[in-house]
Amino acid sequence: MGINDSDSSSSKLDLKLFQQIFETAEPGVTIDSLEEAQGSGRGDNYTAALYRILLKGYRTNQEGKRIKWEKSVICKRLPDSKARREAYRSEELFRNEVEFYNRILPDLLKYQQKKTNDVLRAIPHCYLARNDLVVLEDLRVRGFEMPNRQEGLTLDQTLAVLKELARFHSLSLSYKDQNPTEFNRLKSQVTEGIFTERNFDWYRNYYEILTKNAIDMVSQTLSPHSTYVEKLEKFVGNNSFFSNMVELVGRETPLATLCHGDCWTNNFLYKYDGNNDIAETCLVDFQLIRYGSPALDVSNLIFCCTDKLLRQNNMKTFLETYCKELVRSLRTLGPLPSFCSTEEQLWTQMQSEFQIYAKFGLGLAIDILPISTCTPEEAPDLYLVRKSGKEETNGAPELDVPPNEICRRKMTDIVIDLVDGGML
């Protein structure tokens, strides 16, 4: 995943490319050197190769004087290897993010700018999005930090993300209500990246291992014959897991909207003020963007990124914070949508959808927790894909991370919370 990988191709990230990008973005700049570095640590990113590129050059002012110029950008690239691209369905996922930056986000922002000055700022600026490369601003330059994936999110961090998700969801909800034809066109640009029937065989072995590990972890912590284990097995056992997840993402609901799709710790960045309070929050990585209930994102965030104590003390606060911000944001764009025309209706509908979709958070946790709780040294190198004789893959790389105690506890806590809450 760094510049020393066999898939790296520095020639594709050359001065000519960046000169072309910044001739439009910042006219008058001449770039004369670049430095590459790895853009993420092991265990932090798996669906694309990330690079941090420091560009250096100069800007010529009106008097002809050269002024030093530097810019750091993040580049997401498709692996050069066909086997690696196929292993992660990289081209499909990459296409989603390209469509998001080239079509979906510009249309949503254009719609928002016609309605309000309250412009969505929680998404990094994109300089280029094409079928094999996305070039984004380096948020680190503006002081943003990534939280520790092993520790999970604090209360303040969780609430900050919930507010940004609500603002993001509100845009497409309002657009869907006021411009249904145009919204359907936007929605058609999105392809479900994982939980679709066409992927069932591809992910069969991958999820068989993960679901077995989840059952084993909960069984070791609780009695194997407990109600908690029985309900978990009903959801994930006998090859039912993938079909259950497909059914959840495919449901049409009153609040169905464009969702981020990958709400785990590493896709949120925070900027802090002088008092160490969160000043800004940014959402990154839109490769798994999907159309569905906003509760898909909310359950993903709550169950994959928080611990039991935080949920126990703040679950109602989480949902209230999200709904209040959703209502506020929707009202800046016009009347509340016809399908939830009062705040009370929207609150009732969101509670209902969360009760249904909460188990989706468990489904994602089965995948995310082994990675998010392991150390960088324990994280698997998922680029070492299984191959048949000719650099061809026959399914997603098998993720068999030895369960650690933190993972075991968190998985068990999620199952207990869902069963006790009547959501599993």
mmCIF file with all atom_site columns, C-alpha atoms in Angstrom, residues 290-366:
data_model
loop_
_atom_site.group_PDB
_atom_site.id
_atom_site.type_symbol
_atom_site.label_atom_id
_atom_site.label_alt_id
_atom_site.label_comp_id
_atom_site.label_asym_id
_atom_site.label_entity_id
_atom_site.label_seq_id
_atom_site.pdbx_PDB_ins_code
_atom_site.Cartn_x
_atom_site.Cartn_y
_atom_site.Cartn_z
_atom_site.occupancy
_atom_site.B_iso_or_equiv
_atom_site.pdbx_formal_charge
_atom_site.auth_seq_id
_atom_site.auth_comp_id
_atom_site.auth_asym_id
_atom_site.auth_atom_id
_atom_site.pdbx_PDB_model_num
ATOM 1  C CA . ARG A 1 290 ? -25.351 3.550  -1.537 1.00 0.00 ? 290 ARG A CA 1
ATOM 2  C CA . TYR A 1 291 ? -29.029 4.442  -1.719 1.00 0.00 ? 291 TYR A CA 1
ATOM 3  C CA . GLY A 1 292 ? -30.977 3.271  1.319  1.00 0.00 ? 292 GLY A CA 1
ATOM 4  C CA . SER A 1 293 ? -32.232 4.150  4.780  1.00 0.00 ? 293 SER A CA 1
ATOM 5  C CA . PRO A 1 294 ? -30.080 6.692  6.631  1.00 0.00 ? 294 PRO A CA 1
ATOM 6  C CA . ALA A 1 295 ? -30.269 4.237  9.535  1.00 0.00 ? 295 ALA A CA 1
ATOM 7  C CA . LEU A 1 296 ? -27.741 2.131  7.594  1.00 0.00 ? 296 LEU A CA 1
ATOM 8  C CA . ASP A 1 297 ? -25.125 4.824  8.169  1.00 0.00 ? 297 ASP A CA 1
ATOM 9  C CA . VAL A 1 298 ? -26.266 5.605  11.708 1.00 0.00 ? 298 VAL A CA 1
ATOM 10 C CA . SER A 1 299 ? -26.193 1.955  12.815 1.00 0.00 ? 299 SER A CA 1
ATOM 11 C CA . ASN A 1 300 ? -22.810 1.482  11.124 1.00 0.00 ? 300 ASN A CA 1
ATOM 12 C CA . LEU A 1 301 ? -21.407 4.439  13.078 1.00 0.00 ? 301 LEU A CA 1
ATOM 13 C CA . ILE A 1 302 ? -22.943 3.600  16.444 1.00 0.00 ? 302 ILE A CA 1
ATOM 14 C CA . PHE A 1 303 ? -22.203 -0.116 16.585 1.00 0.00 ? 303 PHE A CA 1
ATOM 15 C CA . CYS A 1 304 ? -18.829 -0.177 14.814 1.00 0.00 ? 304 CYS A CA 1
ATOM 16 C CA . CYS A 1 305 ? -17.245 2.918  16.336 1.00 0.00 ? 305 CYS A CA 1
ATOM 17 C CA . THR A 1 306 ? -18.499 3.209  19.945 1.00 0.00 ? 306 THR A CA 1
ATOM 18 C CA . ASP A 1 307 ? -18.234 1.011  23.014 1.00 0.00 ? 307 ASP A CA 1
ATOM 19 C CA . LYS A 1 308 ? -20.997 -0.427 25.169 1.00 0.00 ? 308 LYS A CA 1
ATOM 20 C CA . LEU A 1 309 ? -20.777 2.188  27.916 1.00 0.00 ? 309 LEU A CA 1
ATOM 21 C CA . LEU A 1 310 ? -21.051 5.043  25.434 1.00 0.00 ? 310 LEU A CA 1
ATOM 22 C CA . ARG A 1 311 ? -24.098 3.451  23.801 1.00 0.00 ? 311 ARG A CA 1
ATOM 23 C CA . GLN A 1 312 ? -25.673 2.606  27.143 1.00 0.00 ? 312 GLN A CA 1
ATOM 24 C CA . ASN A 1 313 ? -25.467 6.199  28.351 1.00 0.00 ? 313 ASN A CA 1
ATOM 25 C CA . ASN A 1 314 ? -26.156 8.011  25.075 1.00 0.00 ? 314 ASN A CA 1
ATOM 26 C CA . MET A 1 315 ? -28.237 5.971  22.621 1.00 0.00 ? 315 MET A CA 1
ATOM 27 C CA . LYS A 1 316 ? -31.235 8.304  22.824 1.00 0.00 ? 316 LYS A CA 1
ATOM 28 C CA . THR A 1 317 ? -28.900 11.303 22.576 1.00 0.00 ? 317 THR A CA 1
ATOM 29 C CA . PHE A 1 318 ? -27.350 9.843  19.431 1.00 0.00 ? 318 PHE A CA 1
ATOM 30 C CA . LEU A 1 319 ? -30.687 9.521  17.653 1.00 0.00 ? 319 LEU A CA 1
ATOM 31 C CA . GLU A 1 320 ? -31.998 12.851 18.915 1.00 0.00 ? 320 GLU A CA 1
ATOM 32 C CA . THR A 1 321 ? -28.833 14.666 17.823 1.00 0.00 ? 321 THR A CA 1
ATOM 33 C CA . TYR A 1 322 ? -29.062 13.125 14.368 1.00 0.00 ? 322 TYR A CA 1
ATOM 34 C CA . CYS A 1 323 ? -32.788 13.880 13.955 1.00 0.00 ? 323 CYS A CA 1
ATOM 35 C CA . LYS A 1 324 ? -32.566 17.453 15.218 1.00 0.00 ? 324 LYS A CA 1
ATOM 36 C CA . GLU A 1 325 ? -29.754 18.228 12.795 1.00 0.00 ? 325 GLU A CA 1
ATOM 37 C CA . LEU A 1 326 ? -31.607 16.471 9.975  1.00 0.00 ? 326 LEU A CA 1
ATOM 38 C CA . VAL A 1 327 ? -34.690 18.620 10.599 1.00 0.00 ? 327 VAL A CA 1
ATOM 39 C CA . ARG A 1 328 ? -32.629 21.800 10.889 1.00 0.00 ? 328 ARG A CA 1
ATOM 40 C CA . SER A 1 329 ? -30.775 21.076 7.664  1.00 0.00 ? 329 SER A CA 1
ATOM 41 C CA . LEU A 1 330 ? -33.920 20.096 5.764  1.00 0.00 ? 330 LEU A CA 1
ATOM 42 C CA . ARG A 1 331 ? -35.597 23.362 6.795  1.00 0.00 ? 331 ARG A CA 1
ATOM 43 C CA . THR A 1 332 ? -32.755 25.389 5.327  1.00 0.00 ? 332 THR A CA 1
ATOM 44 C CA . LEU A 1 333 ? -33.618 23.741 1.988  1.00 0.00 ? 333 LEU A CA 1
ATOM 45 C CA . GLY A 1 334 ? -37.360 24.347 2.101  1.00 0.00 ? 334 GLY A CA 1
ATOM 46 C CA . PRO A 1 335 ? -40.329 22.638 3.743  1.00 0.00 ? 335 PRO A CA 1
ATOM 47 C CA . LEU A 1 336 ? -39.864 19.239 5.320  1.00 0.00 ? 336 LEU A CA 1
ATOM 48 C CA . PRO A 1 337 ? -40.384 16.442 2.768  1.00 0.00 ? 337 PRO A CA 1
ATOM 49 C CA . SER A 1 338 ? -43.972 15.440 2.113  1.00 0.00 ? 338 SER A CA 1
ATOM 50 C CA . PHE A 1 339 ? -43.409 11.925 3.486  1.00 0.00 ? 339 PHE A CA 1
ATOM 51 C CA . CYS A 1 340 ? -42.373 13.343 6.899  1.00 0.00 ? 340 CYS A CA 1
ATOM 52 C CA . SER A 1 341 ? -43.938 16.779 7.005  1.00 0.00 ? 341 SER A CA 1
ATOM 53 C CA . THR A 1 342 ? -43.560 17.345 10.755 1.00 0.00 ? 342 THR A CA 1
ATOM 54 C CA . GLU A 1 343 ? -40.631 16.946 13.122 1.00 0.00 ? 343 GLU A CA 1
ATOM 55 C CA . GLU A 1 344 ? -42.589 14.393 15.147 1.00 0.00 ? 344 GLU A CA 1
ATOM 56 C CA . GLN A 1 345 ? -43.266 12.248 12.068 1.00 0.00 ? 345 GLN A CA 1
ATOM 57 C CA . LEU A 1 346 ? -39.622 12.313 11.096 1.00 0.00 ? 346 LEU A CA 1
ATOM 58 C CA . TRP A 1 347 ? -38.516 11.383 14.624 1.00 0.00 ? 347 TRP A CA 1
ATOM 59 C CA . THR A 1 348 ? -40.994 8.482  14.748 1.00 0.00 ? 348 THR A CA 1
ATOM 60 C CA . GLN A 1 349 ? -39.942 7.251  11.299 1.00 0.00 ? 349 GLN A CA 1
ATOM 61 C CA . MET A 1 350 ? -36.231 7.415  12.123 1.00 0.00 ? 350 MET A CA 1
ATOM 62 C CA . GLN A 1 351 ? -36.744 5.508  15.382 1.00 0.00 ? 351 GLN A CA 1
ATOM 63 C CA . SER A 1 352 ? -38.680 2.861  13.469 1.00 0.00 ? 352 SER A CA 1
ATOM 64 C CA . GLU A 1 353 ? -36.016 2.534  10.776 1.00 0.00 ? 353 GLU A CA 1
ATOM 65 C CA . PHE A 1 354 ? -33.191 2.372  13.316 1.00 0.00 ? 354 PHE A CA 1
ATOM 66 C CA . GLN A 1 355 ? -34.972 -0.475 15.093 1.00 0.00 ? 355 GLN A CA 1
ATOM 67 C CA . ILE A 1 356 ? -35.035 -2.393 11.789 1.00 0.00 ? 356 ILE A CA 1
ATOM 68 C CA . TYR A 1 357 ? -31.558 -1.507 10.513 1.00 0.00 ? 357 TYR A CA 1
ATOM 69 C CA . ALA A 1 358 ? -29.564 -1.689 13.747 1.00 0.00 ? 358 ALA A CA 1
ATOM 70 C CA . LYS A 1 359 ? -28.591 -5.280 12.923 1.00 0.00 ? 359 LYS A CA 1
ATOM 71 C CA . PHE A 1 360 ? -26.880 -3.936 9.798  1.00 0.00 ? 360 PHE A CA 1
ATOM 72 C CA . GLY A 1 361 ? -24.343 -2.354 12.154 1.00 0.00 ? 361 GLY A CA 1
ATOM 73 C CA . LEU A 1 362 ? -23.679 -5.805 13.620 1.00 0.00 ? 362 LEU A CA 1
ATOM 74 C CA . GLY A 1 363 ? -23.234 -7.212 10.115 1.00 0.00 ? 363 GLY A CA 1
ATOM 75 C CA . LEU A 1 364 ? -20.582 -4.614 9.350  1.00 0.00 ? 364 LEU A CA 1
ATOM 76 C CA . ALA A 1 365 ? -18.947 -5.031 12.757 1.00 0.00 ? 365 ALA A CA 1
ATOM 77 C CA . ILE A 1 366 ? -18.307 -8.690 11.936 1.00 0.00 ? 366 ILE A CA 1
#
